[in-house]
Amino acid sequence: ILTQFNPHITITMKVAALTLLAAGSAAAFAPAQSTRQSTSLSMSSENKDMSQSLPFMSRPKLLDGTLAGDVGFDPFGFAGADKESIFNMREAEIKHSRLAMLAAVGWPLAELR
């Protein structure tokens, strides 16, 4: 019986394998049961002068949250003395990141030769 080809057993095994595969993949995308409570950081009126990124440090006075992504992270004081220096540093960072992205693409391309 085992040496003969039986299409009914083959179809049954395929259906069982597909059912188990579908059940396993559905469980991968099911929401996880979480019992832990979430915490959130908030800036109360007494902590307005504290950095949001480093709550134990004071917020630099030039980093007031007007720029995108500004959460008061400047532990070494690179922001400078005025707003113009912040804008210059921001432009330099964008320029350097674009050059780094081009270099990351160009380096492997140069190795193909």
CSV table of N, CA and C in Angstrom, one decimal:
chain,number,residue,atom,x,y,z
A,1,ILE,N,0.8,-1.2,0.0
A,1,ILE,CA,0.0,0.0,0.0
A,1,ILE,C,0.9,1.3,0.0
A,2,LEU,N,2.0,1.2,0.7
A,2,LEU,CA,2.9,2.4,0.8
A,2,LEU,C,3.7,2.6,-0.5
A,3,THR,N,3.9,1.5,-1.2
A,3,THR,CA,4.7,1.6,-2.4
A,3,THR,C,3.9,2.1,-3.6
A,4,GLN,N,2.6,2.1,-3.5
A,4,GLN,CA,1.8,2.5,-4.6
A,4,GLN,C,1.4,4.0,-4.5
A,5,PHE,N,1.2,4.7,-5.6
A,5,PHE,CA,0.8,6.1,-5.6
A,5,PHE,C,-0.7,6.2,-5.3
A,6,ASN,N,-1.0,6.9,-4.2
A,6,ASN,CA,-2.4,7.1,-3.8
A,6,ASN,C,-2.7,8.6,-3.9
A,7,PRO,N,-3.4,9.1,-4.8
A,7,PRO,CA,-3.7,10.5,-5.0
A,7,PRO,C,-4.5,11.1,-3.8
A,8,HIS,N,-5.3,10.3,-3.2
A,8,HIS,CA,-6.1,10.8,-2.0
A,8,HIS,C,-5.2,11.1,-0.8
A,9,ILE,N,-4.2,10.3,-0.6
A,9,ILE,CA,-3.3,10.6,0.6
A,9,ILE,C,-2.5,11.8,0.2
A,10,THR,N,-2.0,12.0,-1.0
A,10,THR,CA,-1.2,13.1,-1.4
A,10,THR,C,-2.0,14.4,-1.3
A,11,ILE,N,-3.2,14.4,-1.7
A,11,ILE,CA,-4.0,15.6,-1.6
A,11,ILE,C,-4.3,15.9,-0.2
A,12,THR,N,-4.6,15.0,0.6
A,12,THR,CA,-4.9,15.2,2.1
A,12,THR,C,-3.6,15.7,2.8
A,13,MET,N,-2.5,15.3,2.4
A,13,MET,CA,-1.2,15.8,3.0
A,13,MET,C,-1.0,17.2,2.6
A,14,LYS,N,-1.2,17.5,1.3
A,14,LYS,CA,-1.1,18.9,0.9
A,14,LYS,C,-2.0,19.9,1.6
A,15,VAL,N,-3.3,19.4,1.7
A,15,VAL,CA,-4.2,20.3,2.4
A,15,VAL,C,-3.8,20.5,3.9
A,16,ALA,N,-3.4,19.4,4.5
A,16,ALA,CA,-3.0,19.5,5.9
A,16,ALA,C,-1.8,20.5,6.0
A,17,ALA,N,-0.8,20.3,5.1
A,17,ALA,CA,0.4,21.2,5.2
A,17,ALA,C,0.0,22.7,4.9
A,18,LEU,N,-0.9,22.9,4.0
A,18,LEU,CA,-1.3,24.3,3.7
A,18,LEU,C,-2.1,24.9,4.8
A,19,THR,N,-2.9,24.0,5.5
A,19,THR,CA,-3.7,24.5,6.7
A,19,THR,C,-2.7,24.9,7.8
A,20,LEU,N,-1.8,24.1,8.1
A,20,LEU,CA,-0.8,24.4,9.1
A,20,LEU,C,0.0,25.6,8.8
A,21,LEU,N,0.4,25.8,7.5
A,21,LEU,CA,1.1,26.9,7.1
A,21,LEU,C,0.3,28.2,7.2
A,22,ALA,N,-0.9,28.1,6.9
A,22,ALA,CA,-1.8,29.3,7.0
A,22,ALA,C,-2.0,29.7,8.4
A,23,ALA,N,-2.2,28.7,9.3
A,23,ALA,CA,-2.4,29.0,10.7
A,23,ALA,C,-1.2,29.6,11.3
A,24,GLY,N,0.0,29.1,10.9
A,24,GLY,CA,1.2,29.7,11.5
A,24,GLY,C,1.5,31.1,11.0
A,25,SER,N,1.2,31.4,9.7
A,25,SER,CA,1.4,32.7,9.3
A,25,SER,C,0.4,33.7,9.8
A,26,ALA,N,-0.8,33.2,10.1
A,26,ALA,CA,-1.9,34.1,10.6
A,26,ALA,C,-1.5,34.5,12.1
A,27,ALA,N,-0.9,33.5,12.8
A,27,ALA,CA,-0.5,33.8,14.2
A,27,ALA,C,0.7,34.8,14.2
A,28,ALA,N,1.5,34.9,13.1
A,28,ALA,CA,2.6,35.8,13.1
A,28,ALA,C,2.1,37.3,13.0
A,29,PHE,N,0.9,37.5,12.4
A,29,PHE,CA,0.4,38.8,12.3
A,29,PHE,C,-0.7,39.2,13.2
A,30,ALA,N,-1.0,38.3,14.1
A,30,ALA,CA,-2.0,38.6,15.2
A,30,ALA,C,-1.4,39.5,16.2
A,31,PRO,N,-2.3,40.4,16.8
A,31,PRO,CA,-1.8,41.3,17.8
A,31,PRO,C,-1.3,40.6,19.0
A,32,ALA,N,-0.2,41.0,19.6
A,32,ALA,CA,0.3,40.4,20.7
A,32,ALA,C,-0.4,40.8,22.0
A,33,GLN,N,-0.6,39.9,22.9
A,33,GLN,CA,-1.3,40.1,24.1
A,33,GLN,C,-0.3,40.8,25.1
A,34,SER,N,-0.5,42.0,25.4
A,34,SER,CA,0.4,42.8,26.2
A,34,SER,C,-0.2,43.1,27.5
A,35,THR,N,0.4,42.8,28.6
A,35,THR,CA,-0.1,43.1,29.9
A,35,THR,C,0.6,44.2,30.6
A,36,ARG,N,1.7,44.7,30.0
A,36,ARG,CA,2.5,45.8,30.7
A,36,ARG,C,1.8,47.1,30.4
A,37,GLN,N,2.0,48.0,31.3
A,37,GLN,CA,1.4,49.3,31.1
A,37,GLN,C,2.3,50.2,30.4
A,38,SER,N,1.8,51.1,29.5
A,38,SER,CA,2.7,52.0,28.8
A,38,SER,C,2.9,53.3,29.7
A,39,THR,N,4.1,53.8,29.5
A,39,THR,CA,4.4,55.1,30.2
A,39,THR,C,4.6,56.1,29.1
A,40,SER,N,4.4,57.4,29.5
A,40,SER,CA,4.7,58.4,28.5
A,40,SER,C,5.4,59.6,29.2
A,41,LEU,N,6.2,60.2,28.5
A,41,LEU,CA,6.9,61.4,29.0
A,41,LEU,C,6.1,62.6,28.7
A,42,SER,N,6.0,63.5,29.6
A,42,SER,CA,5.3,64.7,29.4
A,42,SER,C,6.1,65.9,30.0
A,43,MET,N,6.0,67.0,29.3
A,43,MET,CA,6.7,68.2,29.8
A,43,MET,C,5.7,69.0,30.6
A,44,SER,N,5.8,68.9,31.9
A,44,SER,CA,5.0,69.7,32.8
A,44,SER,C,5.5,71.2,32.8
A,45,SER,N,4.7,72.0,33.5
A,45,SER,CA,5.1,73.4,33.5
A,45,SER,C,6.4,73.7,34.2
A,46,GLU,N,6.7,72.8,35.2
A,46,GLU,CA,8.0,73.0,35.9
A,46,GLU,C,9.2,72.4,35.2
A,47,ASN,N,9.0,71.6,34.2
A,47,ASN,CA,10.1,71.0,33.5
A,47,ASN,C,10.2,71.5,32.1
A,48,LYS,N,9.7,72.7,31.8
A,48,LYS,CA,9.8,73.3,30.4
A,48,LYS,C,11.3,73.6,30.1
A,49,ASP,N,12.1,73.9,31.1
A,49,ASP,CA,13.5,74.2,30.8
A,49,ASP,C,14.4,73.0,30.8
A,50,MET,N,13.8,71.8,30.9
A,50,MET,CA,14.6,70.6,30.9
A,50,MET,C,14.5,70.0,29.5
A,51,SER,N,15.6,69.3,29.0
A,51,SER,CA,15.7,68.7,27.7
A,51,SER,C,14.7,67.5,27.7
A,52,GLN,N,14.0,67.4,26.5
A,52,GLN,CA,13.1,66.3,26.4
A,52,GLN,C,13.9,65.0,26.1
A,53,SER,N,15.0,65.1,25.4
A,53,SER,CA,15.8,63.9,25.1
A,53,SER,C,16.6,63.4,26.3
A,54,LEU,N,17.2,64.4,27.0
A,54,LEU,CA,17.9,64.0,28.2
A,54,LEU,C,17.3,64.8,29.4
A,55,PRO,N,16.3,64.1,30.1
A,55,PRO,CA,15.6,64.8,31.1
A,55,PRO,C,16.4,65.3,32.3
A,56,PHE,N,17.6,64.9,32.5
A,56,PHE,CA,18.4,65.3,33.6
A,56,PHE,C,19.2,66.5,33.3
A,57,MET,N,19.2,67.0,32.0
A,57,MET,CA,20.0,68.1,31.6
A,57,MET,C,19.0,69.3,31.2
A,58,SER,N,19.5,70.5,31.3
A,58,SER,CA,18.7,71.6,31.0
A,58,SER,C,18.7,71.8,29.4
A,59,ARG,N,17.6,72.3,28.9
A,59,ARG,CA,17.4,72.5,27.5
A,59,ARG,C,18.3,73.7,27.1
A,60,PRO,N,19.0,73.6,26.0
A,60,PRO,CA,19.8,74.7,25.4
A,60,PRO,C,18.8,75.8,25.0
A,61,LYS,N,19.1,77.1,25.3
A,61,LYS,CA,18.1,78.1,25.1
A,61,LYS,C,17.8,78.4,23.6
A,62,LEU,N,18.7,78.0,22.7
A,62,LEU,CA,18.4,78.2,21.3
A,62,LEU,C,17.6,77.1,20.7
A,63,LEU,N,17.6,75.9,21.3
A,63,LEU,CA,16.8,74.8,20.9
A,63,LEU,C,15.4,74.8,21.6
A,64,ASP,N,14.5,75.6,21.0
A,64,ASP,CA,13.2,75.8,21.6
A,64,ASP,C,12.1,75.0,21.0
A,65,GLY,N,12.4,74.1,20.1
A,65,GLY,CA,11.4,73.2,19.5
A,65,GLY,C,10.9,73.7,18.2
A,66,THR,N,11.4,74.8,17.6
A,66,THR,CA,10.9,75.4,16.4
A,66,THR,C,11.4,74.6,15.1
A,67,LEU,N,12.5,74.0,15.2
A,67,LEU,CA,13.0,73.1,14.1
A,67,LEU,C,12.4,71.7,14.2
A,68,ALA,N,12.3,71.1,13.0
A,68,ALA,CA,11.8,69.7,13.0
A,68,ALA,C,12.7,68.8,13.7
A,69,GLY,N,12.2,68.0,14.6
A,69,GLY,CA,13.0,67.0,15.3
A,69,GLY,C,13.8,67.6,16.5
A,70,ASP,N,13.5,68.8,16.8
A,70,ASP,CA,14.3,69.4,18.0
A,70,ASP,C,13.6,69.0,19.3
A,71,VAL,N,14.4,68.3,20.1
A,71,VAL,CA,13.9,67.9,21.4
A,71,VAL,C,14.9,68.3,22.4
A,72,GLY,N,15.8,69.2,22.1
A,72,GLY,CA,16.7,69.8,23.1
A,72,GLY,C,18.0,68.9,23.3
A,73,PHE,N,18.4,68.2,22.2
A,73,PHE,CA,19.6,67.3,22.4
A,73,PHE,C,20.8,68.1,21.8
A,74,ASP,N,21.6,68.6,22.7
A,74,ASP,CA,22.9,69.3,22.4
A,74,ASP,C,23.8,69.2,23.6
A,75,PRO,N,24.2,68.0,24.0
A,75,PRO,CA,25.0,67.9,25.2
A,75,PRO,C,26.4,68.5,25.2
A,76,PHE,N,27.0,68.7,24.0
A,76,PHE,CA,28.3,69.3,23.8
A,76,PHE,C,28.3,70.8,23.4
A,77,GLY,N,27.1,71.3,23.2
A,77,GLY,CA,27.0,72.8,22.9
A,77,GLY,C,27.4,73.1,21.5
A,78,PHE,N,27.1,72.2,20.5
A,78,PHE,CA,27.4,72.5,19.1
A,78,PHE,C,26.4,73.5,18.5
A,79,ALA,N,25.3,73.8,19.1
A,79,ALA,CA,24.3,74.7,18.5
A,79,ALA,C,24.8,76.1,18.2
A,80,GLY,N,25.8,76.5,19.0
A,80,GLY,CA,26.3,77.9,18.7
A,80,GLY,C,25.7,78.9,19.6
A,81,ALA,N,26.0,80.2,19.2
A,81,ALA,CA,25.5,81.3,20.0
A,81,ALA,C,24.2,82.0,19.4
A,82,ASP,N,23.9,81.7,18.1
A,82,ASP,CA,22.7,82.4,17.6
A,82,ASP,C,22.0,81.4,16.6
A,83,LYS,N,20.8,81.8,16.2
A,83,LYS,CA,20.0,81.0,15.3
A,83,LYS,C,20.6,80.7,14.0
A,84,GLU,N,21.4,81.7,13.5
A,84,GLU,CA,22.1,81.6,12.2
A,84,GLU,C,23.1,80.4,12.2
A,85,SER,N,23.8,80.2,13.3
A,85,SER,CA,24.7,79.1,13.4
A,85,SER,C,24.0,77.8,13.4
A,86,ILE,N,22.8,77.7,14.0
A,86,ILE,CA,22.0,76.5,14.0
A,86,ILE,C,21.6,76.2,12.6
A,87,PHE,N,21.2,77.2,11.8
A,87,PHE,CA,20.8,76.9,10.4
A,87,PHE,C,21.9,76.5,9.6
A,88,ASN,N,23.1,77.1,9.8
A,88,ASN,CA,24.3,76.7,9.1
A,88,ASN,C,24.7,75.3,9.4
A,89,MET,N,24.6,74.9,10.6
A,89,MET,CA,24.9,73.5,11.0
A,89,MET,C,23.9,72.6,10.4
A,90,ARG,N,22.7,73.0,10.4
A,90,ARG,CA,21.6,72.1,9.8
A,90,ARG,C,21.9,71.9,8.3
A,91,GLU,N,22.2,73.0,7.6
A,91,GLU,CA,22.5,72.9,6.1
A,91,GLU,C,23.8,72.0,5.9
A,92,ALA,N,24.8,72.1,6.7
A,92,ALA,CA,26.0,71.3,6.6
A,92,ALA,C,25.7,69.9,6.9
A,93,GLU,N,24.8,69.6,7.8
A,93,GLU,CA,24.4,68.2,8.1
A,93,GLU,C,23.7,67.6,7.0
A,94,ILE,N,22.8,68.3,6.3
A,94,ILE,CA,22.1,67.8,5.2
A,94,ILE,C,23.0,67.6,4.0
A,95,LYS,N,23.9,68.5,3.8
A,95,LYS,CA,24.9,68.3,2.7
A,95,LYS,C,25.8,67.1,2.9
A,96,HIS,N,26.3,66.9,4.1
A,96,HIS,CA,27.2,65.8,4.4
A,96,HIS,C,26.4,64.5,4.4
A,97,SER,N,25.1,64.5,4.8
A,97,SER,CA,24.4,63.2,4.7
A,97,SER,C,24.1,62.8,3.3
A,98,ARG,N,23.8,63.8,2.4
A,98,ARG,CA,23.6,63.5,1.0
A,98,ARG,C,24.9,63.0,0.4
A,99,LEU,N,26.0,63.5,0.7
A,99,LEU,CA,27.3,63.0,0.2
A,99,LEU,C,27.6,61.6,0.7
A,100,ALA,N,27.2,61.3,1.9
A,100,ALA,CA,27.4,60.0,2.5
A,100,ALA,C,26.5,59.0,1.8
A,101,MET,N,25.3,59.4,1.4
A,101,MET,CA,24.4,58.5,0.7
A,101,MET,C,25.0,58.2,-0.7
A,102,LEU,N,25.5,59.2,-1.4
A,102,LEU,CA,26.1,59.0,-2.7
A,102,LEU,C,27.3,58.1,-2.6
A,103,ALA,N,28.1,58.3,-1.5
A,103,ALA,CA,29.3,57.5,-1.3
A,103,ALA,C,28.9,56.0,-1.1
A,104,ALA,N,27.9,55.8,-0.3
A,104,ALA,CA,27.4,54.4,0.0
A,104,ALA,C,27.0,53.7,-1.2
A,105,VAL,N,26.5,54.4,-2.2
A,105,VAL,CA,26.1,53.8,-3.5
A,105,VAL,C,27.3,53.7,-4.4
A,106,GLY,N,28.1,54.7,-4.4
A,106,GLY,CA,29.2,54.7,-5.4
A,106,GLY,C,30.4,53.8,-5.0
A,107,TRP,N,30.6,53.5,-3.8
A,107,TRP,CA,31.7,52.6,-3.4
A,107,TRP,C,31.5,51.2,-3.9
A,108,PRO,N,30.3,50.6,-3.7
A,108,PRO,CA,30.2,49.2,-4.3
A,108,PRO,C,30.2,49.2,-5.8
A,109,LEU,N,29.7,50.3,-6.4
A,109,LEU,CA,29.7,50.4,-7.9
A,109,LEU,C,31.1,50.5,-8.4
A,110,ALA,N,32.0,51.2,-7.7
A,110,ALA,CA,33.4,51.3,-8.1
A,110,ALA,C,34.1,50.0,-8.0
A,111,GLU,N,33.7,49.1,-7.1
A,111,GLU,CA,34.3,47.8,-6.9
A,111,GLU,C,33.9,46.8,-7.9
A,112,LEU,N,32.9,47.1,-8.8
A,112,LEU,CA,32.5,46.1,-9.8
A,112,LEU,C,33.5,46.1,-10.9
A,113,ARG,N,34.3,47.0,-11.2
A,113,ARG,CA,35.3,47.1,-12.3
A,113,ARG,C,36.4,46.2,-12.0
